Amino acid sequence: MNPKVNPFKNFIQVFYDKIKGVKYGKKTVVELELNKETSIERIKTIIAEIDKRCVLNFYDAFYELQPNQKPTTRGNSGAFTEVRKYGTDYKARLGNHGGYKLNGKWIKLSEQELINRIYKSRMYNSGKMTLESRPIRKQWRKVENGKALYEFHHDISDKKNLC
Protein backbone atom coordinates (compact mmCIF):
# COMPACT_ATOMS: atom_id res chain seq x y z
CA MET A 1 0.00 0.00 0.00
CA ASN A 2 1.33 3.41 -0.95
CA PRO A 3 -0.71 6.10 0.89
CA LYS A 4 -0.96 9.62 -0.48
CA VAL A 5 0.57 12.55 1.34
CA ASN A 6 -2.15 15.04 2.28
CA PRO A 7 -0.54 18.20 3.73
CA PHE A 8 -3.90 19.85 4.41
CA LYS A 9 -5.18 16.88 6.39
CA ASN A 10 -1.88 16.77 8.32
CA PHE A 11 -2.21 20.48 9.15
CA ILE A 12 -5.83 20.08 10.33
CA GLN A 13 -4.90 17.11 12.57
CA VAL A 14 -2.03 19.01 14.23
CA PHE A 15 -4.17 22.16 14.57
CA TYR A 16 -6.98 20.13 16.18
CA ASP A 17 -4.51 18.54 18.62
CA LYS A 18 -3.33 22.03 19.64
CA ILE A 19 -6.92 23.13 20.26
CA LYS A 20 -7.44 20.06 22.47
CA GLY A 21 -4.27 20.93 24.41
CA VAL A 22 -2.24 17.95 23.24
CA LYS A 23 1.47 18.51 23.79
CA TYR A 24 3.83 16.74 21.41
CA GLY A 25 7.13 15.33 22.61
CA LYS A 26 9.86 12.93 21.61
CA LYS A 27 9.37 9.22 22.00
CA THR A 28 10.39 8.76 25.61
CA VAL A 29 11.17 5.60 27.57
CA VAL A 30 11.58 5.92 31.34
CA GLU A 31 13.19 2.85 32.90
CA LEU A 32 12.02 2.08 36.42
CA GLU A 33 14.14 -0.20 38.56
CA LEU A 34 12.40 -3.09 40.32
CA ASN A 35 13.92 -5.45 42.88
CA LYS A 36 13.05 -7.12 46.16
CA GLU A 37 13.53 -3.81 48.02
CA THR A 38 10.86 -2.13 45.86
CA SER A 39 7.96 -1.42 48.20
CA ILE A 40 4.28 -1.65 47.39
CA GLU A 41 4.06 2.09 48.16
CA ARG A 42 6.62 2.80 45.43
CA ILE A 43 4.55 0.76 42.96
CA LYS A 44 1.39 2.63 44.02
CA THR A 45 3.20 5.92 43.34
CA ILE A 46 4.17 4.75 39.85
CA ILE A 47 0.64 3.53 39.06
CA ALA A 48 -0.82 6.84 40.26
CA GLU A 49 1.31 8.60 37.60
CA ILE A 50 -0.08 6.60 34.67
CA ASP A 51 -2.40 8.59 32.44
CA LYS A 52 -3.62 8.46 28.84
CA ARG A 53 -0.22 9.73 27.61
CA CYS A 54 1.72 6.68 28.89
CA VAL A 55 2.17 2.97 28.32
CA LEU A 56 3.53 0.84 31.18
CA ASN A 57 5.44 -2.36 30.30
CA PHE A 58 6.47 -5.10 32.70
CA TYR A 59 6.87 -8.86 32.83
CA ASP A 60 4.19 -10.76 34.76
CA ALA A 61 6.09 -13.85 35.85
CA PHE A 62 3.00 -15.43 37.43
CA TYR A 63 0.65 -15.37 34.42
CA GLU A 64 -0.48 -18.94 33.56
CA LEU A 65 1.94 -20.34 36.12
CA GLN A 66 1.05 -23.89 37.13
CA PRO A 67 0.92 -24.67 40.88
CA ASN A 68 4.01 -26.91 40.67
CA GLN A 69 6.07 -24.34 38.70
CA LYS A 70 8.30 -21.62 40.02
CA PRO A 71 8.36 -18.24 38.30
CA THR A 72 11.36 -17.45 36.16
CA THR A 73 12.76 -14.31 34.63
CA ARG A 74 11.14 -13.99 31.24
CA GLY A 75 10.17 -17.65 30.97
CA ASN A 76 7.60 -19.63 29.01
CA SER A 77 4.73 -19.28 31.47
CA GLY A 78 4.83 -15.52 32.07
CA ALA A 79 3.54 -12.68 29.96
CA PHE A 80 4.98 -9.39 28.79
CA THR A 81 2.31 -6.95 29.86
CA GLU A 82 1.45 -3.63 28.25
CA VAL A 83 -0.83 -1.43 30.36
CA ARG A 84 -2.76 1.64 29.25
CA LYS A 85 -5.19 3.81 31.15
CA TYR A 86 -8.54 4.71 29.61
CA GLY A 87 -10.43 7.13 31.86
CA THR A 88 -10.30 5.39 35.24
CA ASP A 89 -9.84 1.89 33.78
CA TYR A 90 -6.55 0.05 33.36
CA LYS A 91 -6.39 -2.22 30.31
CA ALA A 92 -3.64 -4.77 29.76
CA ARG A 93 -2.53 -6.78 26.75
CA LEU A 94 -0.41 -9.85 27.38
CA GLY A 95 2.15 -11.39 25.07
CA ASN A 96 4.99 -13.88 24.88
CA HIS A 97 7.18 -15.46 22.21
CA GLY A 98 6.36 -12.89 19.54
CA GLY A 99 2.57 -13.13 19.80
CA TYR A 100 -0.26 -11.98 22.00
CA LYS A 101 -2.11 -14.14 24.46
CA LEU A 102 -5.91 -14.11 24.36
CA ASN A 103 -5.70 -13.14 20.65
CA GLY A 104 -4.42 -9.68 21.59
CA LYS A 105 -7.56 -8.87 23.55
CA TRP A 106 -7.22 -6.06 26.11
CA ILE A 107 -8.29 -7.17 29.58
CA LYS A 108 -9.53 -4.86 32.29
CA LEU A 109 -7.52 -4.75 35.53
CA SER A 110 -8.38 -2.99 38.75
CA GLU A 111 -5.76 -0.65 40.15
CA GLN A 112 -5.14 -3.02 43.06
CA GLU A 113 -4.82 -6.05 40.77
CA LEU A 114 -2.25 -4.19 38.66
CA ILE A 115 -0.29 -3.18 41.76
CA ASN A 116 -0.34 -6.76 43.05
CA ARG A 117 0.83 -8.21 39.71
CA ILE A 118 3.76 -5.80 39.52
CA TYR A 119 4.68 -6.29 43.17
CA LYS A 120 4.63 -10.10 42.90
CA SER A 121 6.71 -10.05 39.70
CA ARG A 122 9.13 -7.27 40.68
CA MET A 123 12.11 -9.64 41.08
CA TYR A 124 11.53 -11.36 37.72
CA ASN A 125 11.64 -8.30 35.45
CA SER A 126 15.41 -8.32 34.92
CA GLY A 127 15.42 -5.32 37.22
CA LYS A 128 13.27 -2.99 35.18
CA MET A 129 9.87 -1.86 34.06
CA THR A 130 9.31 0.88 31.49
CA LEU A 131 6.97 3.82 31.17
CA GLU A 132 6.78 4.97 27.53
CA SER A 133 5.21 7.90 25.74
CA ARG A 134 2.14 6.83 23.85
CA PRO A 135 1.91 7.64 20.14
CA ILE A 136 -0.67 10.28 19.21
CA ARG A 137 -0.72 9.73 15.48
CA LYS A 138 1.28 8.80 12.39
CA GLN A 139 1.44 10.99 9.33
CA TRP A 140 2.96 10.64 5.90
CA ARG A 141 4.94 13.77 5.01
CA LYS A 142 6.75 14.90 1.90
CA VAL A 143 10.52 14.87 2.15
CA GLU A 144 13.25 15.68 -0.36
CA ASN A 145 13.33 12.24 -2.01
CA GLY A 146 9.68 11.24 -1.68
CA LYS A 147 7.82 10.75 1.57
CA ALA A 148 8.38 9.52 5.11
CA LEU A 149 6.20 8.25 7.91
CA TYR A 150 6.39 10.39 11.05
CA GLU A 151 5.15 9.24 14.44
CA PHE A 152 4.08 11.85 16.98
CA HIS A 153 4.16 11.04 20.70
CA HIS A 154 2.73 12.58 23.82
CA ASP A 155 5.10 14.66 25.92
CA ILE A 156 5.78 12.80 29.18
CA SER A 157 8.81 14.81 30.29
CA ASP A 158 7.05 15.31 33.64
CA LYS A 159 7.30 11.55 34.30
CA LYS A 160 11.10 11.41 34.28
CA ASN A 161 11.09 12.15 38.01
CA LEU A 162 9.85 8.58 38.62
CA CYS A 163 13.33 7.10 38.03
PDB file of C-alpha atoms in Angstrom:
ATOM      1  CA  MET A   1       0.000   0.000   0.000  1.00  0.00           C
ATOM      2  CA  ASN A   2       1.327   3.412  -0.951  1.00  0.00           C
ATOM      3  CA  PRO A   3      -0.708   6.101   0.888  1.00  0.00           C
ATOM      4  CA  LYS A   4      -0.961   9.625  -0.483  1.00  0.00           C
ATOM      5  CA  VAL A   5       0.568  12.552   1.343  1.00  0.00           C
ATOM      6  CA  ASN A   6      -2.146  15.037   2.282  1.00  0.00           C
ATOM      7  CA  PRO A   7      -0.536  18.197   3.730  1.00  0.00           C
ATOM      8  CA  PHE A   8      -3.902  19.854   4.405  1.00  0.00           C
ATOM      9  CA  LYS A   9      -5.183  16.876   6.389  1.00  0.00           C
ATOM     10  CA  ASN A  10      -1.883  16.770   8.317  1.00  0.00           C
ATOM     11  CA  PHE A  11      -2.212  20.475   9.145  1.00  0.00           C
ATOM     12  CA  ILE A  12      -5.827  20.075  10.328  1.00  0.00           C
ATOM     13  CA  GLN A  13      -4.903  17.111  12.570  1.00  0.00           C
ATOM     14  CA  VAL A  14      -2.034  19.006  14.229  1.00  0.00           C
ATOM     15  CA  PHE A  15      -4.175  22.155  14.571  1.00  0.00           C
ATOM     16  CA  TYR A  16      -6.983  20.127  16.178  1.00  0.00           C
ATOM     17  CA  ASP A  17      -4.507  18.538  18.617  1.00  0.00           C
ATOM     18  CA  LYS A  18      -3.334  22.028  19.643  1.00  0.00           C
ATOM     19  CA  ILE A  19      -6.919  23.127  20.265  1.00  0.00           C
ATOM     20  CA  LYS A  20      -7.436  20.055  22.471  1.00  0.00           C
ATOM     21  CA  GLY A  21      -4.265  20.933  24.408  1.00  0.00           C
ATOM     22  CA  VAL A  22      -2.241  17.954  23.242  1.00  0.00           C
ATOM     23  CA  LYS A  23       1.466  18.510  23.786  1.00  0.00           C
ATOM     24  CA  TYR A  24       3.831  16.740  21.408  1.00  0.00           C
ATOM     25  CA  GLY A  25       7.130  15.327  22.607  1.00  0.00           C
ATOM     26  CA  LYS A  26       9.865  12.934  21.613  1.00  0.00           C
ATOM     27  CA  LYS A  27       9.366   9.216  21.996  1.00  0.00           C
ATOM     28  CA  THR A  28      10.385   8.761  25.607  1.00  0.00           C
ATOM     29  CA  VAL A  29      11.166   5.604  27.569  1.00  0.00           C
ATOM     30  CA  VAL A  30      11.579   5.922  31.339  1.00  0.00           C
ATOM     31  CA  GLU A  31      13.190   2.848  32.903  1.00  0.00           C
ATOM     32  CA  LEU A  32      12.019   2.084  36.421  1.00  0.00           C
ATOM     33  CA  GLU A  33      14.140  -0.200  38.557  1.00  0.00           C
ATOM     34  CA  LEU A  34      12.401  -3.089  40.323  1.00  0.00           C
ATOM     35  CA  ASN A  35      13.918  -5.449  42.878  1.00  0.00           C
ATOM     36  CA  LYS A  36      13.051  -7.124  46.165  1.00  0.00           C
ATOM     37  CA  GLU A  37      13.526  -3.813  48.019  1.00  0.00           C
ATOM     38  CA  THR A  38      10.856  -2.127  45.862  1.00  0.00           C
ATOM     39  CA  SER A  39       7.957  -1.418  48.200  1.00  0.00           C
ATOM     40  CA  ILE A  40       4.284  -1.655  47.394  1.00  0.00           C
ATOM     41  CA  GLU A  41       4.059   2.088  48.161  1.00  0.00           C
ATOM     42  CA  ARG A  42       6.619   2.802  45.425  1.00  0.00           C
ATOM     43  CA  ILE A  43       4.554   0.765  42.960  1.00  0.00           C
ATOM     44  CA  LYS A  44       1.394   2.627  44.019  1.00  0.00           C
ATOM     45  CA  THR A  45       3.200   5.919  43.336  1.00  0.00           C
ATOM     46  CA  ILE A  46       4.170   4.749  39.851  1.00  0.00           C
ATOM     47  CA  ILE A  47       0.640   3.530  39.059  1.00  0.00           C
ATOM     48  CA  ALA A  48      -0.816   6.845  40.260  1.00  0.00           C
ATOM     49  CA  GLU A  49       1.307   8.603  37.603  1.00  0.00           C
ATOM     50  CA  ILE A  50      -0.078   6.595  34.670  1.00  0.00           C
ATOM     51  CA  ASP A  51      -2.400   8.587  32.444  1.00  0.00           C
ATOM     52  CA  LYS A  52      -3.617   8.459  28.835  1.00  0.00           C
ATOM     53  CA  ARG A  53      -0.220   9.729  27.610  1.00  0.00           C
ATOM     54  CA  CYS A  54       1.717   6.682  28.890  1.00  0.00           C
ATOM     55  CA  VAL A  55       2.167   2.972  28.324  1.00  0.00           C
ATOM     56  CA  LEU A  56       3.532   0.844  31.183  1.00  0.00           C
ATOM     57  CA  ASN A  57       5.441  -2.358  30.297  1.00  0.00           C
ATOM     58  CA  PHE A  58       6.465  -5.097  32.697  1.00  0.00           C
ATOM     59  CA  TYR A  59       6.868  -8.858  32.827  1.00  0.00           C
ATOM     60  CA  ASP A  60       4.186 -10.756  34.761  1.00  0.00           C
ATOM     61  CA  ALA A  61       6.093 -13.854  35.855  1.00  0.00           C
ATOM     62  CA  PHE A  62       3.003 -15.434  37.434  1.00  0.00           C
ATOM     63  CA  TYR A  63       0.655 -15.369  34.421  1.00  0.00           C
ATOM     64  CA  GLU A  64      -0.481 -18.940  33.564  1.00  0.00           C
ATOM     65  CA  LEU A  65       1.944 -20.341  36.120  1.00  0.00           C
ATOM     66  CA  GLN A  66       1.050 -23.894  37.132  1.00  0.00           C
ATOM     67  CA  PRO A  67       0.920 -24.672  40.880  1.00  0.00           C
ATOM     68  CA  ASN A  68       4.011 -26.912  40.669  1.00  0.00           C
ATOM     69  CA  GLN A  69       6.065 -24.338  38.698  1.00  0.00           C
ATOM     70  CA  LYS A  70       8.299 -21.621  40.020  1.00  0.00           C
ATOM     71  CA  PRO A  71       8.363 -18.236  38.302  1.00  0.00           C
ATOM     72  CA  THR A  72      11.364 -17.449  36.158  1.00  0.00           C
ATOM     73  CA  THR A  73      12.759 -14.308  34.635  1.00  0.00           C
ATOM     74  CA  ARG A  74      11.141 -13.994  31.239  1.00  0.00           C
ATOM     75  CA  GLY A  75      10.167 -17.649  30.974  1.00  0.00           C
ATOM     76  CA  ASN A  76       7.601 -19.632  29.008  1.00  0.00           C
ATOM     77  CA  SER A  77       4.733 -19.280  31.467  1.00  0.00           C
ATOM     78  CA  GLY A  78       4.830 -15.520  32.073  1.00  0.00           C
ATOM     79  CA  ALA A  79       3.545 -12.680  29.957  1.00  0.00           C
ATOM     80  CA  PHE A  80       4.977  -9.395  28.788  1.00  0.00           C
ATOM     81  CA  THR A  81       2.312  -6.952  29.862  1.00  0.00           C
ATOM     82  CA  GLU A  82       1.454  -3.634  28.250  1.00  0.00           C
ATOM     83  CA  VAL A  83      -0.834  -1.428  30.363  1.00  0.00           C
ATOM     84  CA  ARG A  84      -2.760   1.639  29.247  1.00  0.00           C
ATOM     85  CA  LYS A  85      -5.193   3.810  31.146  1.00  0.00           C
ATOM     86  CA  TYR A  86      -8.536   4.712  29.609  1.00  0.00           C
ATOM     87  CA  GLY A  87     -10.431   7.128  31.865  1.00  0.00           C
ATOM     88  CA  THR A  88     -10.302   5.388  35.236  1.00  0.00           C
ATOM     89  CA  ASP A  89      -9.840   1.889  33.782  1.00  0.00           C
ATOM     90  CA  TYR A  90      -6.545   0.049  33.362  1.00  0.00           C
ATOM     91  CA  LYS A  91      -6.392  -2.225  30.314  1.00  0.00           C
ATOM     92  CA  ALA A  92      -3.642  -4.769  29.756  1.00  0.00           C
ATOM     93  CA  ARG A  93      -2.526  -6.777  26.748  1.00  0.00           C
ATOM     94  CA  LEU A  94      -0.413  -9.849  27.380  1.00  0.00           C
ATOM     95  CA  GLY A  95       2.147 -11.388  25.068  1.00  0.00           C
ATOM     96  CA  ASN A  96       4.989 -13.883  24.882  1.00  0.00           C
ATOM     97  CA  HIS A  97       7.178 -15.464  22.207  1.00  0.00           C
ATOM     98  CA  GLY A  98       6.357 -12.890  19.538  1.00  0.00           C
ATOM     99  CA  GLY A  99       2.570 -13.133  19.799  1.00  0.00           C
ATOM    100  CA  TYR A 100      -0.260 -11.984  21.998  1.00  0.00           C
ATOM    101  CA  LYS A 101      -2.108 -14.144  24.456  1.00  0.00           C
ATOM    102  CA  LEU A 102      -5.910 -14.110  24.362  1.00  0.00           C
ATOM    103  CA  ASN A 103      -5.700 -13.140  20.654  1.00  0.00           C
ATOM    104  CA  GLY A 104      -4.421  -9.683  21.589  1.00  0.00           C
ATOM    105  CA  LYS A 105      -7.559  -8.866  23.555  1.00  0.00           C
ATOM    106  CA  TRP A 106      -7.221  -6.057  26.110  1.00  0.00           C
ATOM    107  CA  ILE A 107      -8.295  -7.172  29.579  1.00  0.00           C
ATOM    108  CA  LYS A 108      -9.532  -4.861  32.294  1.00  0.00           C
ATOM    109  CA  LEU A 109      -7.522  -4.747  35.533  1.00  0.00           C
ATOM    110  CA  SER A 110      -8.381  -2.991  38.747  1.00  0.00           C
ATOM    111  CA  GLU A 111      -5.756  -0.646  40.147  1.00  0.00           C
ATOM    112  CA  GLN A 112      -5.143  -3.024  43.059  1.00  0.00           C
ATOM    113  CA  GLU A 113      -4.817  -6.053  40.766  1.00  0.00           C
ATOM    114  CA  LEU A 114      -2.254  -4.190  38.664  1.00  0.00           C
ATOM    115  CA  ILE A 115      -0.288  -3.177  41.764  1.00  0.00           C
ATOM    116  CA  ASN A 116      -0.339  -6.764  43.046  1.00  0.00           C
ATOM    117  CA  ARG A 117       0.834  -8.209  39.706  1.00  0.00           C
ATOM    118  CA  ILE A 118       3.764  -5.796  39.520  1.00  0.00           C
ATOM    119  CA  TYR A 119       4.677  -6.291  43.175  1.00  0.00           C
ATOM    120  CA  LYS A 120       4.631 -10.095  42.899  1.00  0.00           C
ATOM    121  CA  SER A 121       6.705 -10.047  39.701  1.00  0.00           C
ATOM    122  CA  ARG A 122       9.131  -7.274  40.682  1.00  0.00           C
ATOM    123  CA  MET A 123      12.110  -9.636  41.078  1.00  0.00           C
ATOM    124  CA  TYR A 124      11.529 -11.356  37.719  1.00  0.00           C
ATOM    125  CA  ASN A 125      11.643  -8.297  35.455  1.00  0.00           C
ATOM    126  CA  SER A 126      15.410  -8.321  34.920  1.00  0.00           C
ATOM    127  CA  GLY A 127      15.422  -5.324  37.215  1.00  0.00           C
ATOM    128  CA  LYS A 128      13.266  -2.986  35.179  1.00  0.00           C
ATOM    129  CA  MET A 129       9.867  -1.857  34.062  1.00  0.00           C
ATOM    130  CA  THR A 130       9.306   0.877  31.485  1.00  0.00           C
ATOM    131  CA  LEU A 131       6.966   3.816  31.165  1.00  0.00           C
ATOM    132  CA  GLU A 132       6.781   4.971  27.532  1.00  0.00           C
ATOM    133  CA  SER A 133       5.210   7.895  25.742  1.00  0.00           C
ATOM    134  CA  ARG A 134       2.143   6.830  23.849  1.00  0.00           C
ATOM    135  CA  PRO A 135       1.907   7.638  20.144  1.00  0.00           C
ATOM    136  CA  ILE A 136      -0.665  10.282  19.212  1.00  0.00           C
ATOM    137  CA  ARG A 137      -0.725   9.730  15.480  1.00  0.00           C
ATOM    138  CA  LYS A 138       1.280   8.798  12.393  1.00  0.00           C
ATOM    139  CA  GLN A 139       1.437  10.987   9.328  1.00  0.00           C
ATOM    140  CA  TRP A 140       2.962  10.636   5.898  1.00  0.00           C
ATOM    141  CA  ARG A 141       4.936  13.768   5.009  1.00  0.00           C
ATOM    142  CA  LYS A 142       6.747  14.897   1.902  1.00  0.00           C
ATOM    143  CA  VAL A 143      10.524  14.870   2.146  1.00  0.00           C
ATOM    144  CA  GLU A 144      13.247  15.684  -0.360  1.00  0.00           C
ATOM    145  CA  ASN A 145      13.326  12.236  -2.008  1.00  0.00           C
ATOM    146  CA  GLY A 146       9.677  11.244  -1.683  1.00  0.00           C
ATOM    147  CA  LYS A 147       7.816  10.746   1.571  1.00  0.00           C
ATOM    148  CA  ALA A 148       8.382   9.515   5.113  1.00  0.00           C
ATOM    149  CA  LEU A 149       6.195   8.253   7.906  1.00  0.00           C
ATOM    150  CA  TYR A 150       6.394  10.393  11.054  1.00  0.00           C
ATOM    151  CA  GLU A 151       5.154   9.243  14.436  1.00  0.00           C
ATOM    152  CA  PHE A 152       4.083  11.847  16.980  1.00  0.00           C
ATOM    153  CA  HIS A 153       4.162  11.038  20.699  1.00  0.00           C
ATOM    154  CA  HIS A 154       2.726  12.578  23.825  1.00  0.00           C
ATOM    155  CA  ASP A 155       5.100  14.660  25.922  1.00  0.00           C
ATOM    156  CA  ILE A 156       5.777  12.805  29.183  1.00  0.00           C
ATOM    157  CA  SER A 157       8.807  14.815  30.291  1.00  0.00           C
ATOM    158  CA  ASP A 158       7.053  15.314  33.643  1.00  0.00           C
ATOM    159  CA  LYS A 159       7.295  11.549  34.296  1.00  0.00           C
ATOM    160  CA  LYS A 160      11.104  11.414  34.281  1.00  0.00           C
ATOM    161  CA  ASN A 161      11.088  12.153  38.010  1.00  0.00           C
ATOM    162  CA  LEU A 162       9.849   8.576  38.620  1.00  0.00           C
ATOM    163  CA  CYS A 163      13.334   7.102  38.026  1.00  0.00           C
TER     164      CYS A 163
END
